PDB file of C-alpha atoms in Angstrom:
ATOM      1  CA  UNK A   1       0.000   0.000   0.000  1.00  0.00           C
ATOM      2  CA  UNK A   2       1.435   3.207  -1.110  1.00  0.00           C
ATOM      3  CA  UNK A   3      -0.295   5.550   1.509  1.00  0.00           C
ATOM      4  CA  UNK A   4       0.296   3.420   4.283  1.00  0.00           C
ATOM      5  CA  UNK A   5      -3.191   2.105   4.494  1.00  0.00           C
ATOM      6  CA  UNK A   6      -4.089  -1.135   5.469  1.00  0.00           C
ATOM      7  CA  UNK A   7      -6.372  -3.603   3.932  1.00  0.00           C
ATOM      8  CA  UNK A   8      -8.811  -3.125   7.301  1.00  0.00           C
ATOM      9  CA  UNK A   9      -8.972   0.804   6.394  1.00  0.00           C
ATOM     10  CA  UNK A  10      -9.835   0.321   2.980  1.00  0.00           C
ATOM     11  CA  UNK A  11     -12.361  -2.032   3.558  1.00  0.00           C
ATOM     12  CA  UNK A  12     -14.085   0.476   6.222  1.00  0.00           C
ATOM     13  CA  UNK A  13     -13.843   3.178   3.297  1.00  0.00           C
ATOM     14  CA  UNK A  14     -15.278   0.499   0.953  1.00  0.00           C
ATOM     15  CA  UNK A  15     -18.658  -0.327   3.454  1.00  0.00           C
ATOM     16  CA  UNK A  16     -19.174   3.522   4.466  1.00  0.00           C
ATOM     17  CA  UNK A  17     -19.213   4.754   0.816  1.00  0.00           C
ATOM     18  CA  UNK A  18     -21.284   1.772  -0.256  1.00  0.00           C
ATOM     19  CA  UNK A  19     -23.766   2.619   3.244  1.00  0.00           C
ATOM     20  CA  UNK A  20     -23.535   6.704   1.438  1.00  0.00           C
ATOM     21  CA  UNK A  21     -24.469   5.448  -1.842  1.00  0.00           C
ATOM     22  CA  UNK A  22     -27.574   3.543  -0.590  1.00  0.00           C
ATOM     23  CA  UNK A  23     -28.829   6.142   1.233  1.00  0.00           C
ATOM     24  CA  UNK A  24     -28.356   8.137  -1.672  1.00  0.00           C
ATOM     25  CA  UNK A  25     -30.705   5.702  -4.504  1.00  0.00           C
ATOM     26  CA  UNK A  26     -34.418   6.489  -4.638  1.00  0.00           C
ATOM     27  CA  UNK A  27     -36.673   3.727  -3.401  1.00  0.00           C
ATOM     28  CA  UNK A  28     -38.372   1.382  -6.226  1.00  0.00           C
ATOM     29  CA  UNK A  29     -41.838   2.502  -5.309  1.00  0.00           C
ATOM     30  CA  UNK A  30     -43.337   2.611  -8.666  1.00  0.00           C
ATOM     31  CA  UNK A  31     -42.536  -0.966  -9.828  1.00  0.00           C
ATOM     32  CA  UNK A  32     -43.873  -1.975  -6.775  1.00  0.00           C
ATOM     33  CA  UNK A  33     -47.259  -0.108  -6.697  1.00  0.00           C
ATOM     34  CA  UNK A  34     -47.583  -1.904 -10.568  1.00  0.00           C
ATOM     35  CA  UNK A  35     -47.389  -5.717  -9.169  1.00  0.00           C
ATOM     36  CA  UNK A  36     -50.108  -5.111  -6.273  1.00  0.00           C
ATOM     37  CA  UNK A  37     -52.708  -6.198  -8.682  1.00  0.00           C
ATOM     38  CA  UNK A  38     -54.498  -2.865  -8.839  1.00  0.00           C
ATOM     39  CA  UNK A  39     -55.322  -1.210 -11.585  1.00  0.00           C
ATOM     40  CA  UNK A  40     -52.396   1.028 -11.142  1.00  0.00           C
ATOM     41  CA  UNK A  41     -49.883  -0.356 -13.753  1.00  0.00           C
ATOM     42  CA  UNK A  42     -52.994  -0.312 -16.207  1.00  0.00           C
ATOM     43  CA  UNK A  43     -53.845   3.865 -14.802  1.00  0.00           C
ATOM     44  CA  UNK A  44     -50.444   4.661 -15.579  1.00  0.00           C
ATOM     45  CA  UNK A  45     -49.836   3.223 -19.030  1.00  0.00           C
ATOM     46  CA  UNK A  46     -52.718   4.513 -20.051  1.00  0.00           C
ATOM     47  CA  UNK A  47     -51.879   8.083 -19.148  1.00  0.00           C
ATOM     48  CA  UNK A  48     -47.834   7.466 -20.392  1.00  0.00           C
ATOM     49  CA  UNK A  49     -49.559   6.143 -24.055  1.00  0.00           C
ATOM     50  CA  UNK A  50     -51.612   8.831 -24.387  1.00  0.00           C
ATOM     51  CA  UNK A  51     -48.663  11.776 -23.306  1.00  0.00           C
ATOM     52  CA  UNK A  52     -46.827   9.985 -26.659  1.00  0.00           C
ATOM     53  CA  UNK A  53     -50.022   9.878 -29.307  1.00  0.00           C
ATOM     54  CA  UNK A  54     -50.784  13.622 -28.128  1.00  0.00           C
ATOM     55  CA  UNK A  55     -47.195  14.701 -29.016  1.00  0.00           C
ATOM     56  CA  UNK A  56     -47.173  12.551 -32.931  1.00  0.00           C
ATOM     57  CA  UNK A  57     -50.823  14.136 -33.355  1.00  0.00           C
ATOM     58  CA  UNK A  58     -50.167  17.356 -32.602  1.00  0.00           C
ATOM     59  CA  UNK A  59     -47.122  17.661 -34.287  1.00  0.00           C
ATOM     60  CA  UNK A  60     -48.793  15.870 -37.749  1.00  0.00           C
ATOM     61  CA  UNK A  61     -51.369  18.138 -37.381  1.00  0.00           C
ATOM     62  CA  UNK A  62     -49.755  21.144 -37.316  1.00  0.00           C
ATOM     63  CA  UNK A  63     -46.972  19.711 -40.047  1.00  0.00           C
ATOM     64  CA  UNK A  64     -50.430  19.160 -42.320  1.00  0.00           C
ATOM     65  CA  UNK A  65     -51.833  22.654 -41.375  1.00  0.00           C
ATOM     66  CA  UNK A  66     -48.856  24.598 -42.495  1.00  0.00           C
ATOM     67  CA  UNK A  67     -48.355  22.080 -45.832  1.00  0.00           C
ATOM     68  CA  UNK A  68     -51.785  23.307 -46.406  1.00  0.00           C
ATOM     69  CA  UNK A  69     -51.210  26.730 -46.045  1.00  0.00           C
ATOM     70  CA  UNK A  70     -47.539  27.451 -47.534  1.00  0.00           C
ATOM     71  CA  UNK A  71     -47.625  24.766 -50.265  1.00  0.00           C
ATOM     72  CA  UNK A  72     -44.853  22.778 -49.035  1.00  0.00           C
ATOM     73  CA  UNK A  73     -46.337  19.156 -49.183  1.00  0.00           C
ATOM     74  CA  UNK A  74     -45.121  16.803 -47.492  1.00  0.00           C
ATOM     75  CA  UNK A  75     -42.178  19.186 -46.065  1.00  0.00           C
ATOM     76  CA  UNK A  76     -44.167  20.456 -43.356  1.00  0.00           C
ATOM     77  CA  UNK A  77     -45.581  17.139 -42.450  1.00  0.00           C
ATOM     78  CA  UNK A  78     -42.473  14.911 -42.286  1.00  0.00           C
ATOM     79  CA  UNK A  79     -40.427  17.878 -40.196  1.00  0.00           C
ATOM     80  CA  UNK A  80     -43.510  18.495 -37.836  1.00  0.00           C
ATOM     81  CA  UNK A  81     -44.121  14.682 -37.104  1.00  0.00           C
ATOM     82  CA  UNK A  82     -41.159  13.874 -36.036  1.00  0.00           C
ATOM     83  CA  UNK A  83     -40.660  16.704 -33.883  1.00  0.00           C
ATOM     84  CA  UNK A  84     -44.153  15.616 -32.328  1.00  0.00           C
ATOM     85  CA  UNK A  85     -42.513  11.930 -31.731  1.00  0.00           C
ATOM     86  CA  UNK A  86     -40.022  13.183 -30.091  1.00  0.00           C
ATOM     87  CA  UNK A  87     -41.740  15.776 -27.959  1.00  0.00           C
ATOM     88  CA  UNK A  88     -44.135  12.655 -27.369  1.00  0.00           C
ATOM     89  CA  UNK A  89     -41.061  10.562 -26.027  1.00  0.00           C
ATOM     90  CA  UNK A  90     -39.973  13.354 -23.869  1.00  0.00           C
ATOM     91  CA  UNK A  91     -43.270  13.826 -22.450  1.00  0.00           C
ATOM     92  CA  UNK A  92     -43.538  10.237 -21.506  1.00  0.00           C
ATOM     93  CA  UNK A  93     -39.856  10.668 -19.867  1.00  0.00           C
ATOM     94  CA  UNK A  94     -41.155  13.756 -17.908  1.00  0.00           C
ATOM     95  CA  UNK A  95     -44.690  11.877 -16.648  1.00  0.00           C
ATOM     96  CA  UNK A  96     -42.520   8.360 -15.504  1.00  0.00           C
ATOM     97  CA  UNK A  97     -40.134  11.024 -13.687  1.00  0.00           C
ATOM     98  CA  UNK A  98     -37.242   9.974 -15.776  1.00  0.00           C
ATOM     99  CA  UNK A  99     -36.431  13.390 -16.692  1.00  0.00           C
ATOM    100  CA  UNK A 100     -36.555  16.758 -15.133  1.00  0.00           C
ATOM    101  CA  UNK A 101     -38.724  19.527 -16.142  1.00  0.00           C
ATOM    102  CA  UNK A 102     -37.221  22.302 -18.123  1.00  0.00           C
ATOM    103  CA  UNK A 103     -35.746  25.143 -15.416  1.00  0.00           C
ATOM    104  CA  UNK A 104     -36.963  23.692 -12.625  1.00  0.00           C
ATOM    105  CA  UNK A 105     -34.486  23.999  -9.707  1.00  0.00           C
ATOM    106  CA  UNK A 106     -32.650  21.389  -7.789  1.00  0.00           C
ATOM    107  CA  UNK A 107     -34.346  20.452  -4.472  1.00  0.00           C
ATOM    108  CA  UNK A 108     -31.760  18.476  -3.434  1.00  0.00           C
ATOM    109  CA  UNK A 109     -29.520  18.993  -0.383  1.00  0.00           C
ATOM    110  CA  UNK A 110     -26.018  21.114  -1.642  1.00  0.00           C
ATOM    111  CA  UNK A 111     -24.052  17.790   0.170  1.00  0.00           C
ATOM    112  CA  UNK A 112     -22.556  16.627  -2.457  1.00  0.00           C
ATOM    113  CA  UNK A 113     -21.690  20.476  -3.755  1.00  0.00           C
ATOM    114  CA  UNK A 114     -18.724  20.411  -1.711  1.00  0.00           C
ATOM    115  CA  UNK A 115     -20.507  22.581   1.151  1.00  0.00           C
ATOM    116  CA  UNK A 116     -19.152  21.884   4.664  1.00  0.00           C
TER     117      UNK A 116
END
């Protein structure tokens, strides 16, 4: 051991940072609250399926109202729809909590900021 350490202190370090890390991970709530039976898991797919067929619609729809308006067939169309896919997906990441909203702070403790 270069430092002088021994294998006791590094094993210490090695159970307190892995006892920091699992305080740290979120609780697997959600996969639980889909296997109680309830119609949870069906609720919530629902509502995620729909977030990503409102983003594709909305974004054909306005694709097909401006290659209405300006003539540009099937320009409009093609760009808008696949900005409304992935809007969709991104909505879908924002409802499952995969993904933060867009400017919304940090609510987390400043910990791991360096602040003593």
């Amino acid at each position: 051991m270069a430092n002088g350490e021994k294998p006791n202190d590094l094993d210490r370090r090695r159970q307190d940072l892995e006892a920091a890390l699992a305080a740290k991970r979120p609780k697997p709530q959600a996969a639980e609250s889909a296997k109680t039976g309830t119609m949870n898991g069906m609720g919530n797919a629902l509502r995620l399926s729909s977030e990503f067929v409102a983003g594709v619609l909305v974004g054909a729809g306005i694709g097909w109202f401006i290659d209405e308006f300006a003539g540009t067939s099937p320009w409009g169309l093609i760009i808008f729809l696949l900005l409304g896919f992935g809007a969709g997906v991104l909505n879908v990441l924002r409802s499952a909590g995969l993904v933060a909203d867009f400017g919304a702070e940090n609510v987390n403790d400043d910990s791991d900021r360096g602040a003593n």
